[in-house]
PDB file of C-alpha atoms in Angstrom:
ATOM      1  CA  MET Y 116      14.125 -21.456 -23.648  1.00 83.00           C
ATOM      2  CA  LEU Y 117      12.996 -21.680 -27.328  1.00 88.00           C
ATOM      3  CA  TYR Y 118      12.369 -26.125 -27.003  1.00 90.00           C
ATOM      4  CA  LEU Y 119      11.679 -26.153 -23.917  1.00 92.00           C
ATOM      5  CA  ALA Y 120       7.982 -23.422 -24.629  1.00 91.00           C
ATOM      6  CA  LEU Y 121       7.175 -24.721 -28.125  1.00 93.00           C
ATOM      7  CA  PHE Y 122       7.277 -28.396 -25.673  1.00 93.00           C
ATOM      8  CA  ILE Y 123       5.300 -26.966 -23.391  1.00 93.00           C
ATOM      9  CA  GLY Y 124       2.802 -25.294 -25.925  1.00 92.00           C
ATOM     10  CA  VAL Y 125       2.349 -28.293 -27.710  1.00 93.00           C
ATOM     11  CA  VAL Y 126       1.750 -30.172 -24.929  1.00 92.00           C
ATOM     12  CA  SER Y 127      -0.490 -28.258 -23.663  1.00 92.00           C
ATOM     13  CA  ILE Y 128      -2.605 -28.320 -27.386  1.00 91.00           C
ATOM     14  CA  VAL Y 129      -2.305 -32.053 -26.863  1.00 90.00           C
ATOM     15  CA  ILE Y 130      -3.920 -31.763 -23.189  1.00 91.00           C
ATOM     16  CA  THR Y 131      -6.800 -29.087 -24.516  1.00 90.00           C
ATOM     17  CA  ASP Y 132      -7.728 -31.621 -27.549  1.00 87.00           C
ATOM     18  CA  LYS Y 133      -7.929 -34.971 -25.142  1.00 86.00           C
ATOM     19  CA  LEU Y 134     -10.039 -33.266 -22.605  1.00 87.00           C
ATOM     20  CA  THR Y 135     -12.028 -31.302 -25.056  1.00 85.00           C
ATOM     21  CA  GLN Y 136     -13.427 -34.642 -26.888  1.00 81.00           C
ATOM     22  CA  ALA Y 137     -13.223 -36.488 -23.632  1.00 80.00           C
ATOM     23  CA  PHE Y 138     -15.961 -33.795 -22.290  1.00 81.00           C
ATOM     24  CA  LYS Y 139     -17.362 -33.118 -25.454  1.00 79.00           C
ATOM     25  CA  LEU Y 140     -16.959 -29.485 -24.955  1.00 77.00           C
ATOM     26  CA  SER Y 141     -17.253 -27.294 -26.804  1.00 80.00           C
ATOM     27  CA  SER Y 142     -14.597 -25.718 -29.898  1.00 78.00           C
ATOM     28  CA  ILE Y 143     -14.363 -22.391 -27.570  1.00 84.00           C
ATOM     29  CA  TRP Y 144     -11.824 -24.956 -25.602  1.00 85.00           C
ATOM     30  CA  ARG Y 145      -9.865 -25.659 -28.376  1.00 86.00           C
ATOM     31  CA  GLY Y 146      -8.833 -22.109 -29.300  1.00 85.00           C
ATOM     32  CA  LEU Y 147      -8.621 -21.555 -25.642  1.00 88.00           C
ATOM     33  CA  GLY Y 148      -5.872 -23.758 -25.460  1.00 89.00           C
ATOM     34  CA  GLN Y 149      -4.328 -22.451 -28.805  1.00 90.00           C
ATOM     35  CA  ILE Y 150      -3.998 -18.901 -27.376  1.00 90.00           C
ATOM     36  CA  SER Y 151      -2.662 -20.241 -23.925  1.00 91.00           C
ATOM     37  CA  ALA Y 152       0.703 -22.457 -26.491  1.00 92.00           C
ATOM     38  CA  SER Y 153       0.326 -19.391 -28.069  1.00 92.00           C
ATOM     39  CA  LEU Y 154       1.391 -17.209 -24.986  1.00 92.00           C
ATOM     40  CA  VAL Y 155       3.723 -19.744 -23.948  1.00 92.00           C
ATOM     41  CA  ILE Y 156       5.911 -19.188 -27.437  1.00 92.00           C
ATOM     42  CA  ILE Y 157       5.285 -15.607 -27.061  1.00 90.00           C
ATOM     43  CA  MET Y 158       6.220 -14.982 -23.137  1.00 90.00           C
ATOM     44  CA  VAL Y 159       8.460 -18.014 -22.027  1.00 89.00           C
ATOM     45  CA  GLY Y 160      10.226 -18.422 -25.299  1.00 87.00           C
ATOM     46  CA  ASN Y 161      10.829 -14.615 -26.458  1.00 88.00           C
ATOM     47  CA  LEU Y 162       9.505 -15.434 -29.367  1.00 88.00           C
ATOM     48  CA  GLU Y 163       7.463 -12.294 -31.258  1.00 85.00           C
ATOM     49  CA  VAL Y 164       7.438 -10.427 -34.550  1.00 80.00           C
ATOM     50  CA  ASN Y 165       8.095  -6.376 -33.206  1.00 76.00           C
ATOM     51  CA  HIS Y 166       9.351  -4.860 -36.458  1.00 69.00           C
ATOM     52  CA  ILE Y 167       8.616  -5.867 -40.152  1.00 70.00           C
ATOM     53  CA  SER Y 168      10.953  -5.049 -42.994  1.00 64.00           C
ATOM     54  CA  LEU Y 169       9.736  -4.143 -46.587  1.00 59.00           C
ATOM     55  CA  GLY Y 170      12.090  -1.569 -47.373  1.00 58.00           C
ATOM     56  CA  ASN Y 171      12.439   0.468 -44.008  1.00 63.00           C
ATOM     57  CA  ASN Y 172      11.537  -1.107 -40.796  1.00 65.00           C
ATOM     58  CA  PHE Y 173       8.003  -1.122 -39.282  1.00 69.00           C
ATOM     59  CA  GLU Y 174       7.803  -1.154 -35.432  1.00 70.00           C
ATOM     60  CA  LEU Y 175       4.379  -2.682 -34.411  1.00 72.00           C
ATOM     61  CA  GLY Y 176       4.849  -1.152 -30.988  1.00 74.00           C
ATOM     62  CA  TYR Y 177       1.324  -2.668 -28.852  1.00 77.00           C
ATOM     63  CA  LEU Y 178       0.545  -4.643 -31.840  1.00 79.00           C
ATOM     64  CA  THR Y 179       3.257  -7.336 -31.498  1.00 81.00           C
ATOM     65  CA  VAL Y 180       1.951  -9.329 -29.566  1.00 85.00           C
ATOM     66  CA  PRO Y 181      -1.544  -9.380 -31.023  1.00 85.00           C
ATOM     67  CA  PHE Y 182      -0.115  -9.986 -34.379  1.00 85.00           C
ATOM     68  CA  THR Y 183       2.316 -12.575 -33.366  1.00 88.00           C
ATOM     69  CA  LEU Y 184      -1.018 -14.303 -31.433  1.00 89.00           C
ATOM     70  CA  LEU Y 185      -2.591 -13.962 -34.247  1.00 87.00           C
ATOM     71  CA  LEU Y 186       0.016 -15.367 -36.838  1.00 87.00           C
ATOM     72  CA  LEU Y 187       0.559 -18.306 -34.264  1.00 90.00           C
ATOM     73  CA  ILE Y 188      -3.151 -19.519 -33.959  1.00 90.00           C
ATOM     74  CA  SER Y 189      -3.829 -18.861 -37.939  1.00 86.00           C
ATOM     75  CA  PHE Y 190      -0.849 -21.149 -39.348  1.00 88.00           C
ATOM     76  CA  THR Y 191      -1.819 -23.357 -36.426  1.00 89.00           C
ATOM     77  CA  ASN Y 192      -5.298 -23.886 -37.675  1.00 86.00           C
ATOM     78  CA  VAL Y 193      -4.167 -24.438 -41.429  1.00 82.00           C
ATOM     79  CA  MET Y 194      -4.871 -28.161 -41.219  1.00 78.00           C
ATOM     80  CA  ASN Y 195      -7.811 -27.361 -39.626  1.00 69.00           C
ATOM     81  CA  ILE Y 196      -9.705 -31.149 -40.620  1.00 64.00           C
ATOM     82  CA  GLU Y 197     -12.568 -32.042 -39.264  1.00 58.00           C
ATOM     83  CA  LYS Y 198     -13.287 -35.477 -40.386  1.00 56.00           C
ATOM     84  CA  VAL Y 199     -10.416 -38.495 -40.316  1.00 53.00           C
ATOM     85  CA  GLN Y 200      -8.029 -38.187 -43.797  1.00 63.00           C
ATOM     86  CA  ASN Y 201      -5.862 -40.526 -45.334  1.00 75.00           C
ATOM     87  CA  PRO Y 202      -2.778 -40.598 -43.359  1.00 80.00           C
ATOM     88  CA  SER Y 203      -0.925 -39.055 -47.066  1.00 84.00           C
ATOM     89  CA  ILE Y 204      -2.367 -35.701 -46.187  1.00 86.00           C
ATOM     90  CA  LEU Y 205       0.834 -35.291 -43.788  1.00 88.00           C
ATOM     91  CA  LEU Y 206       2.635 -35.113 -47.019  1.00 91.00           C
ATOM     92  CA  LEU Y 207       1.460 -31.477 -47.202  1.00 92.00           C
ATOM     93  CA  PRO Y 208       2.595 -30.733 -43.894  1.00 93.00           C
ATOM     94  CA  PHE Y 209       6.105 -32.391 -44.602  1.00 94.00           C
ATOM     95  CA  VAL Y 210       7.453 -30.090 -48.029  1.00 94.00           C
ATOM     96  CA  SER Y 211       6.875 -27.476 -46.122  1.00 94.00           C
ATOM     97  CA  LEU Y 212       8.450 -28.503 -42.923  1.00 95.00           C
ATOM     98  CA  VAL Y 213      11.464 -29.708 -45.771  1.00 95.00           C
ATOM     99  CA  PHE Y 214      11.753 -26.183 -47.521  1.00 94.00           C
ATOM    100  CA  PHE Y 215      11.537 -24.874 -43.822  1.00 94.00           C
ATOM    101  CA  SER Y 216      14.936 -26.724 -43.143  1.00 94.00           C
ATOM    102  CA  ILE Y 217      16.544 -25.922 -46.409  1.00 93.00           C
ATOM    103  CA  ALA Y 218      15.867 -22.313 -46.100  1.00 91.00           C
ATOM    104  CA  ALA Y 219      16.731 -22.487 -42.247  1.00 93.00           C
ATOM    105  CA  PHE Y 220      20.105 -23.592 -43.419  1.00 93.00           C
ATOM    106  CA  VAL Y 221      20.410 -20.756 -46.049  1.00 90.00           C
ATOM    107  CA  ILE Y 222      19.833 -18.173 -43.608  1.00 88.00           C
ATOM    108  CA  GLY Y 223      21.248 -19.964 -40.594  1.00 89.00           C
ATOM    109  CA  HIS Y 224      18.912 -20.564 -38.412  1.00 91.00           C
ATOM    110  CA  PRO Y 225      19.867 -23.270 -36.203  1.00 93.00           C
ATOM    111  CA  PHE Y 226      16.837 -23.281 -33.992  1.00 93.00           C
ATOM    112  CA  VAL Y 227      14.141 -24.024 -37.433  1.00 94.00           C
ATOM    113  CA  LEU Y 228      16.848 -26.223 -38.546  1.00 95.00           C
ATOM    114  CA  ILE Y 229      16.992 -28.717 -35.855  1.00 95.00           C
ATOM    115  CA  THR Y 230      12.811 -28.590 -35.193  1.00 95.00           C
ATOM    116  CA  GLY Y 231      12.312 -28.766 -39.035  1.00 94.00           C
ATOM    117  CA  ILE Y 232      14.515 -31.644 -39.661  1.00 95.00           C
ATOM    118  CA  CYS Y 233      12.576 -33.581 -36.054  1.00 95.00           C
ATOM    119  CA  SER Y 234       9.257 -32.854 -37.572  1.00 94.00           C
ATOM    120  CA  SER Y 235       9.787 -33.400 -40.802  1.00 95.00           C
ATOM    121  CA  LEU Y 236      11.545 -37.528 -39.702  1.00 94.00           C
ATOM    122  CA  THR Y 237       8.955 -37.977 -37.358  1.00 92.00           C
ATOM    123  CA  LEU Y 238       5.927 -37.493 -40.620  1.00 91.00           C
ATOM    124  CA  MET Y 239       7.738 -39.573 -42.645  1.00 91.00           C
ATOM    125  CA  PHE Y 240       7.809 -42.656 -39.333  1.00 90.00           C
ATOM    126  CA  ILE Y 241       4.049 -41.673 -39.038  1.00 87.00           C
ATOM    127  CA  LEU Y 242       3.680 -42.151 -42.849  1.00 87.00           C
ATOM    128  CA  LEU Y 243       5.808 -45.203 -43.359  1.00 86.00           C
ATOM    129  CA  TYR Y 244       4.047 -46.642 -39.963  1.00 83.00           C
ATOM    130  CA  GLY Y 245       0.508 -46.080 -41.406  1.00 78.00           C
ATOM    131  CA  TYR Y 246       1.600 -47.535 -45.073  1.00 76.00           C
ATOM    132  CA  PHE Y 247       2.817 -50.668 -44.023  1.00 75.00           C
ATOM    133  CA  THR Y 248       0.147 -51.459 -40.623  1.00 77.00           C
ATOM    134  CA  GLY Y 249      -2.523 -49.533 -41.938  1.00 69.00           C
ATOM    135  CA  LYS Y 250      -2.808 -48.312 -38.151  1.00 70.00           C
ATOM    136  CA  VAL Y 251      -2.777 -44.047 -38.698  1.00 66.00           C
ATOM    137  CA  PHE Y 252      -5.687 -42.485 -38.022  1.00 62.00           C
ATOM    138  CA  MET Y 253      -5.464 -38.842 -38.579  1.00 66.00           C
ATOM    139  CA  GLY Y 254      -7.000 -36.644 -35.958  1.00 73.00           C
ATOM    140  CA  ARG Y 255      -7.482 -32.723 -34.853  1.00 79.00           C
ATOM    141  CA  MET Y 256      -4.480 -33.649 -32.442  1.00 83.00           C
ATOM    142  CA  LEU Y 257      -1.981 -34.367 -34.578  1.00 86.00           C
ATOM    143  CA  THR Y 258      -3.065 -32.153 -37.037  1.00 86.00           C
ATOM    144  CA  THR Y 259      -3.002 -29.084 -34.593  1.00 89.00           C
ATOM    145  CA  SER Y 260      -0.005 -30.191 -33.030  1.00 90.00           C
ATOM    146  CA  ILE Y 261       1.670 -30.163 -36.959  1.00 92.00           C
ATOM    147  CA  GLY Y 262      -0.046 -26.815 -37.438  1.00 91.00           C
ATOM    148  CA  PHE Y 263       1.476 -25.946 -34.008  1.00 93.00           C
ATOM    149  CA  ILE Y 264       5.030 -26.654 -35.012  1.00 94.00           C
ATOM    150  CA  ILE Y 265       5.069 -25.047 -37.934  1.00 94.00           C
ATOM    151  CA  ALA Y 266       3.861 -21.334 -36.472  1.00 92.00           C
ATOM    152  CA  VAL Y 267       6.485 -21.660 -34.625  1.00 94.00           C
ATOM    153  CA  LEU Y 268       8.577 -21.521 -37.114  1.00 94.00           C
ATOM    154  CA  SER Y 269       7.135 -19.736 -39.261  1.00 91.00           C
ATOM    155  CA  ILE Y 270       7.520 -17.274 -36.521  1.00 91.00           C
ATOM    156  CA  SER Y 271      10.713 -18.009 -35.975  1.00 90.00           C
ATOM    157  CA  LEU Y 272      11.861 -17.162 -40.167  1.00 89.00           C
ATOM    158  CA  ILE Y 273       9.646 -14.328 -40.537  1.00 85.00           C
ATOM    159  CA  LYS Y 274      11.963 -12.250 -37.800  1.00 77.00           C
ATOM    160  CA  SER Y 275      14.545 -12.752 -40.303  1.00 77.00           C
ATOM    161  CA  SER Y 276      12.827 -11.857 -43.239  1.00 76.00           C
ATOM    162  CA  ILE Y 277       9.061 -11.024 -43.723  1.00 77.00           C
ATOM    163  CA  VAL Y 278       9.117 -12.564 -47.465  1.00 78.00           C
ATOM    164  CA  THR Y 279       9.333 -16.032 -45.542  1.00 83.00           C
ATOM    165  CA  ILE Y 280       6.074 -15.820 -44.863  1.00 85.00           C
ATOM    166  CA  TYR Y 281       5.837 -17.227 -48.630  1.00 85.00           C
ATOM    167  CA  ILE Y 282       6.818 -21.096 -47.046  1.00 89.00           C
ATOM    168  CA  PRO Y 283       4.017 -21.446 -45.300  1.00 89.00           C
ATOM    169  CA  LEU Y 284       1.431 -19.864 -47.248  1.00 87.00           C
ATOM    170  CA  PHE Y 285       2.346 -21.375 -50.803  1.00 87.00           C
ATOM    171  CA  THR Y 286       3.671 -24.632 -49.442  1.00 91.00           C
ATOM    172  CA  LEU Y 287       0.985 -25.601 -46.943  1.00 90.00           C
ATOM    173  CA  ALA Y 288      -2.175 -23.350 -46.928  1.00 86.00           C
ATOM    174  CA  LEU Y 289      -2.481 -22.643 -50.924  1.00 85.00           C
ATOM    175  CA  PRO Y 290      -2.256 -26.269 -51.027  1.00 89.00           C
ATOM    176  CA  PHE Y 291      -4.454 -27.259 -48.463  1.00 86.00           C
ATOM    177  CA  THR Y 292      -6.974 -24.838 -50.124  1.00 81.00           C
ATOM    178  CA  LEU Y 293      -6.583 -26.372 -53.587  1.00 85.00           C
ATOM    179  CA  TYR Y 294      -6.852 -29.547 -51.639  1.00 86.00           C
ATOM    180  CA  TYR Y 295     -10.660 -28.746 -50.720  1.00 80.00           C
ATOM    181  CA  LEU Y 296     -11.205 -27.625 -54.103  1.00 82.00           C
ATOM    182  CA  ILE Y 297     -11.448 -30.716 -55.719  1.00 86.00           C
ATOM    183  CA  GLN Y 298     -11.293 -33.247 -53.218  1.00 81.00           C
ATOM    184  CA  ASP Y 299     -14.736 -33.993 -54.368  1.00 78.00           C
ATOM    185  CA  LYS Y 300     -14.051 -33.464 -57.867  1.00 83.00           C
ATOM    186  CA  ILE Y 301     -11.940 -36.578 -58.175  1.00 83.00           C
ATOM    187  CA  THR Y 302     -10.383 -39.291 -56.238  1.00 83.00           C
ATOM    188  CA  ASN Y 303      -8.292 -38.407 -52.190  1.00 81.00           C
ATOM    189  CA  VAL Y 304      -5.837 -39.985 -53.817  1.00 85.00           C
ATOM    190  CA  GLN Y 305      -5.367 -38.000 -57.008  1.00 89.00           C
ATOM    191  CA  SER Y 306      -6.235 -34.965 -55.276  1.00 89.00           C
ATOM    192  CA  ILE Y 307      -3.605 -35.498 -52.631  1.00 89.00           C
ATOM    193  CA  THR Y 308      -1.230 -36.006 -54.802  1.00 91.00           C
ATOM    194  CA  VAL Y 309      -1.954 -32.802 -57.183  1.00 92.00           C
ATOM    195  CA  SER Y 310      -1.901 -30.977 -53.600  1.00 92.00           C
ATOM    196  CA  PHE Y 311       1.432 -32.625 -53.080  1.00 93.00           C
ATOM    197  CA  LEU Y 312       3.037 -31.677 -56.139  1.00 93.00           C
ATOM    198  CA  THR Y 313       1.731 -28.002 -55.947  1.00 92.00           C
ATOM    199  CA  ALA Y 314       3.312 -27.461 -53.310  1.00 92.00           C
ATOM    200  CA  ILE Y 315       6.835 -29.078 -54.154  1.00 93.00           C
ATOM    201  CA  LEU Y 316       6.568 -26.801 -57.442  1.00 91.00           C
ATOM    202  CA  PHE Y 317       5.648 -23.818 -55.905  1.00 88.00           C
ATOM    203  CA  GLY Y 318       8.431 -24.920 -51.929  1.00 90.00           C
ATOM    204  CA  VAL Y 319      11.026 -25.345 -55.888  1.00 90.00           C
ATOM    205  CA  LEU Y 320       9.612 -21.276 -56.842  1.00 86.00           C
ATOM    206  CA  MET Y 321      11.156 -19.882 -53.826  1.00 82.00           C
ATOM    207  CA  TYR Y 322      14.450 -20.219 -54.764  1.00 82.00           C
ATOM    208  CA  ILE Y 323      13.919 -19.230 -58.463  1.00 84.00           C
ATOM    209  CA  VAL Y 324      11.846 -16.057 -58.353  1.00 78.00           C
ATOM    210  CA  PRO Y 325      13.270 -12.891 -57.108  1.00 77.00           C
ATOM    211  CA  PHE Y 326      12.617 -11.943 -54.543  1.00 71.00           C
ATOM    212  CA  ASN Y 327      10.030  -8.760 -54.591  1.00 71.00           C
ATOM    213  CA  ILE Y 328       7.732 -10.681 -56.996  1.00 77.00           C
ATOM    214  CA  ILE Y 329       7.767 -13.230 -53.970  1.00 75.00           C
ATOM    215  CA  TRP Y 330       6.402 -10.704 -51.962  1.00 72.00           C
ATOM    216  CA  TYR Y 331       3.929  -9.281 -54.602  1.00 75.00           C
ATOM    217  CA  LEU Y 332       2.518 -13.437 -54.811  1.00 75.00           C
ATOM    218  CA  VAL Y 333       2.415 -13.536 -50.258  1.00 74.00           C
ATOM    219  CA  VAL Y 334       0.396 -10.257 -50.498  1.00 73.00           C
ATOM    220  CA  GLY Y 335      -2.151 -11.234 -53.686  1.00 75.00           C
ATOM    221  CA  LEU Y 336      -2.386 -14.859 -51.722  1.00 71.00           C
ATOM    222  CA  THR Y 337      -3.114 -13.573 -48.205  1.00 70.00           C
ATOM    223  CA  SER Y 338      -5.737 -11.776 -49.984  1.00 71.00           C
ATOM    224  CA  ILE Y 339      -6.984 -14.434 -51.638  1.00 71.00           C
ATOM    225  CA  LEU Y 340      -7.425 -16.918 -48.554  1.00 65.00           C
ATOM    226  CA  VAL Y 341      -8.507 -14.295 -46.316  1.00 65.00           C
ATOM    227  CA  ILE Y 342     -11.653 -14.173 -48.365  1.00 68.00           C
ATOM    228  CA  THR Y 343     -12.168 -17.865 -48.506  1.00 63.00           C
ATOM    229  CA  GLN Y 344     -12.426 -18.067 -45.167  1.00 60.00           C
ATOM    230  CA  PHE Y 345     -15.980 -16.431 -45.364  1.00 61.00           C
ATOM    231  CA  SER Y 346     -17.296 -19.635 -46.657  1.00 57.00           C
ATOM    232  CA  CYS Y 347     -17.193 -22.294 -44.534  1.00 55.00           C
ATOM    233  CA  LYS Y 348     -16.082 -25.104 -47.468  1.00 52.00           C
ATOM    234  CA  TYR Y 349     -12.926 -23.637 -47.822  1.00 50.00           C
ATOM    235  CA  ARG Y 350     -12.336 -22.343 -43.644  1.00 52.00           C
ATOM    236  CA  PHE Y 351      -9.382 -23.493 -42.087  1.00 48.00           C
ATOM    237  CA  ILE Y 352      -8.860 -20.624 -39.487  1.00 47.00           C
TER     238      ILE Y 352
END
C-alpha cells in the first residue's frame, strides 16, 4: 500500500501544481496539495513517526500525525526553487537518494532501497537527457515531486532509527543552503559543484563518524536551518 500511497501523493502534487500555474492561484493551494499528499501517505500508506528512540522510546501519542505531517511537508520543500535553474542542481537530490539506498541496504529496508534506486536512476536519466539535448527545464513541479519522494523515504528510515534524519539534512538541506549562500558569489556551475561535493562528503562521514556525534550534528544543523528560515533569501520551507 505504501507504493500506491506514494504514487497517489506524487500525482496529487503534480495536479495541484499544474492547476495552480494554469489558473495563477495562490501558493496556499500548493500547500494544500502537499498536505493532502502527506495525509495520503500517513493514512493510506500507514507511514507515521509514533515514537522517537533516544536511548529510551519517547511516545508521541496525539502528536504523531502533526509531527509526521510537519516532517513530510518540510522535507518536500527543501528543493523549493522559485526560478528555472541549471538541471545540474538535480545532482544534489541524486546524491541524497543514493545514500538513502545505501542506508536502506544496510538496515534492510526494501521499500526505501527499491524506491531510492528507481528515483536515483530516473534523476540520472533526466540529467543525461538534459545534457545531450538541452531540453530539460527545471521547475517547481519536478523539484517538489522529488522533495516529496525524499520526504517519504526520510520518514520510512526515521521509523527505524531517528539518527537517519542525518541523510536528508546533511546530504540535501545543508548543500542547498550552501548553494543559496554562494550562488551569487561564484558561477552557477561552481556553486553546484561545491554543493555537490559537500553532499558527498557529509554522506560519507555518516559511515565514519560515531552515531552519538552524528546526533549532535543533527541537533546543531537543525537549529541553524530553523534560524535561516527567518530570512527570505535562505528560506526553503
